């Protein structure tokens, strides 16, 4: 039987979010209903509200979440009622050409729930990244539920569902950072700090954090940055080169998504170095680079989508690192808020006042 629960939606482009009643159906084949315990306020949710993803309003926002499975549909074997899970937006299909090549972290046909959640008048909702977790309960594909240690704090480990995994994976999975490497991270919000943390855990010896906000640079030191560059007053490329023996970094992670910062990343890497774009650009952004520089510098220009993660592989490992005290997920949680506080959390995020506001249910 369907259930009516409280949830946060974006009804139209640019309008303030609303706390409303929504209808969550019973899980069908391959689906699960999850009691949401926590959900981080991510910049992607703001992108949805501003129409920067698509125009399929109304959106059911929220996607960086953890909770317990309440019920599962026919054929579900991955999880069972009572399991503590982190939600993910890469439920691999196992059949596409990426999966067939043994690279499910690039799955091209990921699963979402088949049924729609709706407003009480029957209007279908578009869940953010196929999850929609600014809600007391949500309906997802069972493969979007990744079981992790139930003793972990939901507010902390739920952040693996998007921002932390994206940043950590950009450094470790996509960038291939390893011991002895030099790394620069441009943009030290939640994703950038997670890249700093990933580089530190992977054994990088020089980790340069770059931002225009001195508050963020100070926080980045706590995640493992060995040096900082204030891009509001220093030449980013020259400072990164100075801090890496005059050569540039082995890996530069761009966590902003702007043409100017991408160009800085390109020129701040060493010969044969790697640039990883994890910052999400808006559709109109373009970058122009001399082809001779692309050719002459060698190396790799990569983009990292969700940190090139495989949730079933990566989430439990990162939770273990958290439980061991090696990955400080608690430090990403700036404040704990209620469902009715999402709009004000967007304003704080836009002002750079928080790493993550986390909705607690």
Short mmCIF file of C-alpha atoms in Angstrom, two decimals:
data_model
loop_
_atom_site.label_atom_id
_atom_site.label_comp_id
_atom_site.label_asym_id
_atom_site.label_seq_id
_atom_site.Cartn_x
_atom_site.Cartn_y
_atom_site.Cartn_z
CA UNK A 1 0.00 0.00 0.00
CA UNK A 2 1.35 3.46 -0.89
CA UNK A 3 2.43 5.89 1.84
CA UNK A 4 2.18 9.65 2.19
CA UNK A 5 5.33 11.30 3.61
CA UNK A 6 6.91 14.73 3.91
CA UNK A 7 9.44 15.77 1.26
CA UNK A 8 11.17 18.77 -0.31
CA UNK A 9 10.45 19.62 -3.94
CA UNK A 10 11.45 22.25 -6.49
CA UNK A 11 8.21 23.10 -8.27
CA UNK A 12 9.58 25.49 -10.88
CA UNK A 13 12.85 27.03 -12.08
CA UNK A 14 14.44 29.31 -9.51
CA UNK A 15 11.54 29.16 -7.07
CA UNK A 16 12.15 28.48 -3.39
CA UNK A 17 11.85 24.82 -2.48
CA UNK A 18 8.69 23.61 -0.76
CA UNK A 19 8.01 21.09 2.01
CA UNK A 20 5.01 19.07 0.83
CA UNK A 21 3.29 15.70 1.10
CA UNK A 22 4.28 13.13 -1.52
CA UNK A 23 3.07 9.61 -2.25
CA UNK A 24 5.59 6.74 -2.20
CA UNK A 25 4.30 3.51 -3.78
CA UNK A 26 5.06 0.03 -2.52
CA UNK A 27 8.22 -1.36 -4.13
CA UNK A 28 7.74 -3.24 -7.36
CA UNK A 29 10.08 -5.81 -8.91
CA UNK A 30 13.69 -4.76 -8.41
CA UNK A 31 12.78 -1.82 -6.17
CA UNK A 32 13.18 -0.86 -2.51
CA UNK A 33 11.61 1.64 -0.16
CA UNK A 34 14.15 3.26 2.16
CA UNK A 35 13.53 5.09 5.44
CA UNK A 36 15.84 8.06 4.99
CA UNK A 37 17.93 8.93 8.05
CA UNK A 38 20.13 11.66 6.56
CA UNK A 39 20.65 13.53 3.31
CA UNK A 40 23.36 16.06 2.49
CA UNK A 41 22.56 19.34 0.75
CA UNK A 42 24.64 19.10 -2.41
CA UNK A 43 25.27 21.73 -5.08
CA UNK A 44 23.72 19.37 -7.63
CA UNK A 45 20.36 19.83 -5.90
CA UNK A 46 20.70 23.57 -6.40
CA UNK A 47 21.53 22.90 -10.07
CA UNK A 48 18.23 21.01 -10.34
CA UNK A 49 16.30 23.84 -8.71
CA UNK A 50 17.88 26.39 -11.06
CA UNK A 51 17.07 24.30 -14.15
CA UNK A 52 20.74 23.59 -14.81
CA UNK A 53 20.22 19.82 -15.25
CA UNK A 54 16.95 19.63 -17.20
CA UNK A 55 13.43 21.09 -17.08
CA UNK A 56 11.53 18.03 -15.85
CA UNK A 57 9.87 19.86 -12.94
CA UNK A 58 8.71 19.27 -10.28
CA UNK A 59 11.87 17.74 -8.84
CA UNK A 60 12.05 15.68 -5.67
CA UNK A 61 15.40 16.90 -4.40
CA UNK A 62 18.12 15.19 -2.35
CA UNK A 63 20.42 12.34 -3.29
CA UNK A 64 23.36 12.18 -0.84
CA UNK A 65 21.68 9.89 1.65
CA UNK A 66 21.76 6.98 4.08
CA UNK A 67 18.96 5.06 5.74
CA UNK A 68 17.43 1.66 6.37
CA UNK A 69 15.57 -0.53 3.92
CA UNK A 70 11.88 -0.77 4.85
CA UNK A 71 10.60 -3.06 2.09
CA UNK A 72 11.78 -4.68 -1.13
CA UNK A 73 10.01 -5.83 -4.25
CA UNK A 74 9.96 -9.10 -6.10
CA UNK A 75 13.32 -10.52 -7.13
CA UNK A 76 15.43 -8.31 -4.89
CA UNK A 77 18.41 -10.15 -3.41
CA UNK A 78 20.96 -7.33 -2.89
CA UNK A 79 19.33 -5.98 0.26
CA UNK A 80 16.65 -6.92 2.77
CA UNK A 81 14.41 -5.01 5.17
CA UNK A 82 16.45 -3.64 8.07
CA UNK A 83 19.71 -3.26 6.14
CA UNK A 84 21.57 0.02 6.69
CA UNK A 85 22.47 1.45 3.28
CA UNK A 86 24.07 4.40 1.54
CA UNK A 87 22.14 5.36 -1.58
CA UNK A 88 23.98 5.67 -4.88
CA UNK A 89 23.15 6.83 -8.37
CA UNK A 90 25.18 4.16 -10.15
CA UNK A 91 23.11 0.99 -9.93
CA UNK A 92 24.94 -0.98 -12.61
CA UNK A 93 23.01 -2.95 -15.21
CA UNK A 94 25.55 -5.76 -15.71
CA UNK A 95 24.74 -5.95 -19.42
CA UNK A 96 25.85 -2.79 -21.25
CA UNK A 97 29.08 -2.63 -23.22
CA UNK A 98 30.99 -1.15 -20.23
CA UNK A 99 29.79 -3.88 -17.89
CA UNK A 100 30.50 -6.52 -20.53
CA UNK A 101 34.11 -5.29 -20.69
CA UNK A 102 34.46 -5.73 -16.93
CA UNK A 103 34.28 -1.98 -16.28
CA UNK A 104 30.97 -1.58 -14.41
CA UNK A 105 32.20 1.68 -12.85
CA UNK A 106 31.46 3.19 -16.28
CA UNK A 107 28.03 1.53 -16.67
CA UNK A 108 26.12 3.27 -19.46
CA UNK A 109 22.65 2.04 -18.47
CA UNK A 110 22.29 2.48 -14.72
CA UNK A 111 19.02 1.61 -13.05
CA UNK A 112 16.43 3.77 -11.31
CA UNK A 113 13.07 2.81 -9.85
CA UNK A 114 10.45 2.10 -12.51
CA UNK A 115 7.49 3.50 -10.60
CA UNK A 116 7.06 7.21 -10.01
CA UNK A 117 6.63 9.00 -6.71
CA UNK A 118 3.97 11.68 -6.97
CA UNK A 119 2.40 14.69 -5.35
CA UNK A 120 -0.91 13.96 -3.64
CA UNK A 121 -2.74 15.20 -6.76
CA UNK A 122 -1.02 12.56 -8.87
CA UNK A 123 1.63 14.81 -10.46
CA UNK A 124 4.71 12.70 -11.13
CA UNK A 125 7.96 13.81 -9.51
CA UNK A 126 11.44 13.63 -11.04
CA UNK A 127 13.80 12.41 -8.29
CA UNK A 128 17.22 14.06 -8.26
CA UNK A 129 19.74 11.62 -9.72
CA UNK A 130 17.06 8.96 -9.54
CA UNK A 131 17.01 9.09 -5.72
CA UNK A 132 14.96 11.97 -4.26
CA UNK A 133 16.00 11.70 -0.61
CA UNK A 134 14.90 15.00 0.92
CA UNK A 135 12.02 12.85 2.06
CA UNK A 136 11.04 10.73 5.02
CA UNK A 137 10.97 7.74 2.67
CA UNK A 138 12.00 7.24 -0.94
CA UNK A 139 11.62 4.61 -3.65
CA UNK A 140 14.76 3.53 -5.49
CA UNK A 141 16.09 0.67 -7.56
CA UNK A 142 17.44 -1.96 -5.17
CA UNK A 143 20.85 -1.66 -6.83
CA UNK A 144 20.98 1.94 -5.62
CA UNK A 145 21.26 0.63 -2.05
CA UNK A 146 24.76 -0.24 -0.86
CA UNK A 147 25.00 -2.06 2.49
CA UNK A 148 27.57 -0.65 4.90
CA UNK A 149 28.48 -1.00 8.58
CA UNK A 150 25.31 -0.10 10.54
CA UNK A 151 27.33 1.33 13.43
CA UNK A 152 28.50 4.25 11.26
CA UNK A 153 26.94 7.70 11.65
CA UNK A 154 24.36 8.12 8.88
CA UNK A 155 25.03 11.87 8.54
CA UNK A 156 28.71 11.19 7.82
CA UNK A 157 28.60 8.10 5.62
CA UNK A 158 25.61 9.33 3.65
CA UNK A 159 27.95 11.89 2.08
CA UNK A 160 29.64 9.03 0.24
CA UNK A 161 26.50 8.99 -1.90
CA UNK A 162 27.78 11.93 -3.94
CA UNK A 163 30.26 14.65 -2.97
CA UNK A 164 32.83 12.75 -0.93
CA UNK A 165 32.90 9.83 -3.34
CA UNK A 166 33.15 12.18 -6.32
CA UNK A 167 36.17 14.00 -4.88
CA UNK A 168 37.94 11.01 -3.36
CA UNK A 169 37.41 8.99 -6.53
CA UNK A 170 38.57 11.85 -8.78
CA UNK A 171 41.96 11.70 -7.08
CA UNK A 172 42.30 7.97 -6.45
CA UNK A 173 40.22 6.24 -9.14
CA UNK A 174 40.38 8.67 -12.06
CA UNK A 175 43.65 10.45 -11.31
CA UNK A 176 45.42 7.33 -10.09
CA UNK A 177 47.22 9.22 -7.34
CA UNK A 178 49.77 7.03 -5.61
CA UNK A 179 52.60 7.32 -3.09
CA UNK A 180 55.12 10.05 -3.80
CA UNK A 181 52.89 11.96 -6.22
CA UNK A 182 52.39 15.70 -6.22
CA UNK A 183 48.76 16.77 -6.42
CA UNK A 184 46.99 20.10 -6.76
CA UNK A 185 43.27 20.54 -6.08
CA UNK A 186 41.59 23.65 -7.45
CA UNK A 187 38.39 24.43 -5.54
CA UNK A 188 38.14 23.37 -1.91
CA UNK A 189 34.48 22.84 -1.25
CA UNK A 190 33.25 19.42 -0.17
CA UNK A 191 34.30 17.69 -3.40
CA UNK A 192 37.73 19.35 -3.48
CA UNK A 193 38.42 18.56 0.16
CA UNK A 194 37.49 14.95 -0.50
CA UNK A 195 40.05 14.93 -3.32
CA UNK A 196 42.63 16.31 -0.89
CA UNK A 197 41.74 13.57 1.60
CA UNK A 198 41.97 10.91 -1.10
CA UNK A 199 45.37 12.12 -2.24
CA UNK A 200 46.60 12.11 1.37
CA UNK A 201 45.39 8.56 2.01
CA UNK A 202 46.89 7.39 -1.30
CA UNK A 203 50.33 8.62 -0.22
CA UNK A 204 50.84 11.86 -2.14
CA UNK A 205 53.69 13.81 -0.59
CA UNK A 206 52.86 17.27 -1.93
CA UNK A 207 49.19 18.28 -1.88
CA UNK A 208 48.42 21.86 -2.91
CA UNK A 209 44.96 23.22 -2.10
CA UNK A 210 43.78 26.19 -4.18
CA UNK A 211 40.82 28.46 -3.48
CA UNK A 212 39.86 32.13 -3.25
CA UNK A 213 38.44 31.70 0.27
CA UNK A 214 40.98 31.62 3.10
CA UNK A 215 38.47 29.80 5.32
CA UNK A 216 38.33 26.91 2.86
CA UNK A 217 42.10 26.77 2.56
CA UNK A 218 42.43 26.41 6.32
CA UNK A 219 39.91 23.56 6.32
CA UNK A 220 41.76 21.84 3.47
CA UNK A 221 44.84 21.60 5.68
CA UNK A 222 42.85 19.42 8.04
CA UNK A 223 42.19 16.95 5.23
CA UNK A 224 45.88 16.66 4.33
CA UNK A 225 46.87 19.67 2.22
CA UNK A 226 50.58 20.37 2.67
CA UNK A 227 50.45 23.78 0.96
CA UNK A 228 47.75 26.32 0.10
CA UNK A 229 47.36 28.90 -2.66
CA UNK A 230 45.03 31.88 -2.31
CA UNK A 231 43.88 32.32 -5.90
CA UNK A 232 42.43 35.73 -5.11
CA UNK A 233 45.91 37.18 -4.62
CA UNK A 234 48.39 34.67 -6.09
CA UNK A 235 49.07 33.31 -9.56
CA UNK A 236 47.70 29.78 -9.30
CA UNK A 237 49.82 28.22 -12.03
CA UNK A 238 53.08 29.82 -10.95
CA UNK A 239 52.55 28.96 -7.29
CA UNK A 240 51.75 25.32 -8.03
CA UNK A 241 54.91 25.10 -10.14
CA UNK A 242 56.98 26.70 -7.39
CA UNK A 243 55.64 24.22 -4.86
CA UNK A 244 56.41 21.25 -7.13
CA UNK A 245 60.05 21.92 -7.95
CA UNK A 246 59.23 24.16 -10.88
CA UNK A 247 57.61 21.36 -12.87
CA UNK A 248 53.90 21.31 -12.03
CA UNK A 249 51.85 18.65 -10.28
CA UNK A 250 51.59 15.03 -11.34
CA UNK A 251 47.82 15.23 -10.95
CA UNK A 252 45.64 18.36 -10.90
CA UNK A 253 42.01 17.96 -9.84
CA UNK A 254 39.70 20.75 -11.01
CA UNK A 255 36.71 20.84 -8.66
CA UNK A 256 35.13 24.11 -9.81
CA UNK A 257 33.85 23.58 -13.36
CA UNK A 258 34.83 26.94 -14.89
CA UNK A 259 36.88 27.53 -18.06
CA UNK A 260 39.45 29.69 -16.29
CA UNK A 261 40.11 27.18 -13.52
CA UNK A 262 40.28 24.33 -16.03
CA UNK A 263 42.89 26.28 -17.99
CA UNK A 264 44.84 26.80 -14.76
CA UNK A 265 44.71 23.06 -14.13
CA UNK A 266 45.96 22.35 -17.64
CA UNK A 267 49.02 24.57 -17.30
CA UNK A 268 49.71 23.67 -13.66
CA UNK A 269 50.38 19.98 -14.40
CA UNK A 270 53.77 18.49 -15.08
CA UNK A 271 54.72 17.11 -18.49
CA UNK A 272 52.87 13.82 -18.92
CA UNK A 273 50.74 14.80 -15.95
CA UNK A 274 47.01 14.30 -15.56
CA UNK A 275 44.14 16.79 -15.31
CA UNK A 276 40.92 15.51 -13.77
CA UNK A 277 37.74 17.55 -14.20
CA UNK A 278 35.25 16.77 -11.43
CA UNK A 279 33.71 20.24 -11.08
CA UNK A 280 30.38 20.28 -12.94
CA UNK A 281 30.22 22.97 -15.66
CA UNK A 282 26.95 24.47 -16.85
CA UNK A 283 26.07 23.68 -20.48
CA UNK A 284 27.20 27.01 -21.93
CA UNK A 285 30.76 26.85 -20.58
CA UNK A 286 33.52 26.37 -23.17
CA UNK A 287 37.29 26.12 -22.98
CA UNK A 288 39.86 26.83 -25.71
CA UNK A 289 43.39 25.42 -25.58
CA UNK A 290 46.20 25.43 -28.16
CA UNK A 291 46.38 22.00 -29.75
CA UNK A 292 50.17 22.15 -29.80
CA UNK A 293 50.09 22.45 -25.98
CA UNK A 294 47.75 19.48 -25.70
CA UNK A 295 50.07 17.47 -27.93
CA UNK A 296 53.34 18.74 -26.52
CA UNK A 297 52.51 18.24 -22.86
CA UNK A 298 51.36 14.65 -23.26
CA UNK A 299 49.68 13.04 -20.30
CA UNK A 300 45.93 12.83 -19.94
CA UNK A 301 42.91 15.11 -19.73
CA UNK A 302 40.15 13.22 -17.94
CA UNK A 303 36.72 13.87 -16.55
CA UNK A 304 35.53 12.06 -13.45
CA UNK A 305 31.85 11.18 -13.21
CA UNK A 306 30.98 10.15 -9.64
CA UNK A 307 34.66 9.56 -8.97
CA UNK A 308 34.60 6.61 -11.41
CA UNK A 309 33.32 4.63 -8.45
CA UNK A 310 31.72 1.24 -8.13
CA UNK A 311 29.56 1.69 -5.01
CA UNK A 312 29.53 -1.98 -4.03
CA UNK A 313 33.35 -1.92 -4.06
CA UNK A 314 34.14 1.58 -2.85
CA UNK A 315 31.52 2.53 -0.25
CA UNK A 316 32.34 -0.25 2.25
CA UNK A 317 36.07 0.49 1.91
CA UNK A 318 35.59 4.19 2.61
CA UNK A 319 33.32 3.43 5.56
CA UNK A 320 36.08 1.18 6.93
CA UNK A 321 38.59 4.02 6.50
CA UNK A 322 36.17 6.28 8.38
CA UNK A 323 35.74 3.75 11.18
CA UNK A 324 39.53 3.45 11.44
CA UNK A 325 39.91 7.21 11.80
CA UNK A 326 41.78 7.56 8.51
CA UNK A 327 39.04 9.38 6.56
CA UNK A 328 37.41 12.11 8.64
CA UNK A 329 33.89 12.14 7.23
CA UNK A 330 32.63 13.90 10.36
CA UNK A 331 34.64 16.97 9.35
CA UNK A 332 32.50 17.37 6.22
CA UNK A 333 29.31 17.74 8.30
CA UNK A 334 29.12 21.46 9.11
CA UNK A 335 25.57 21.43 10.48
CA UNK A 336 22.61 19.12 10.98
CA UNK A 337 19.26 20.55 9.91
CA UNK A 338 15.62 19.62 9.35
CA UNK A 339 13.66 19.13 6.14
CA UNK A 340 12.28 22.64 6.43
CA UNK A 341 15.76 24.19 6.38
CA UNK A 342 16.89 23.19 2.88
CA UNK A 343 16.33 26.61 1.29
CA UNK A 344 18.43 28.36 3.92
CA UNK A 345 21.09 25.65 3.51
CA UNK A 346 21.31 26.50 -0.20
CA UNK A 347 22.06 30.11 0.74
CA UNK A 348 24.80 29.05 3.17
CA UNK A 349 26.31 26.74 0.58
CA UNK A 350 26.29 29.49 -2.05
CA UNK A 351 28.03 31.84 0.38
CA UNK A 352 30.71 29.26 1.15
CA UNK A 353 29.73 29.09 4.82
CA UNK A 354 29.43 25.28 4.97
CA UNK A 355 31.04 22.15 3.58
CA UNK A 356 27.80 20.24 4.04
CA UNK A 357 24.50 20.91 5.68
CA UNK A 358 22.94 17.52 6.39
CA UNK A 359 19.22 16.97 6.77
CA UNK A 360 18.45 14.61 9.66
CA UNK A 361 15.17 12.72 9.64
#
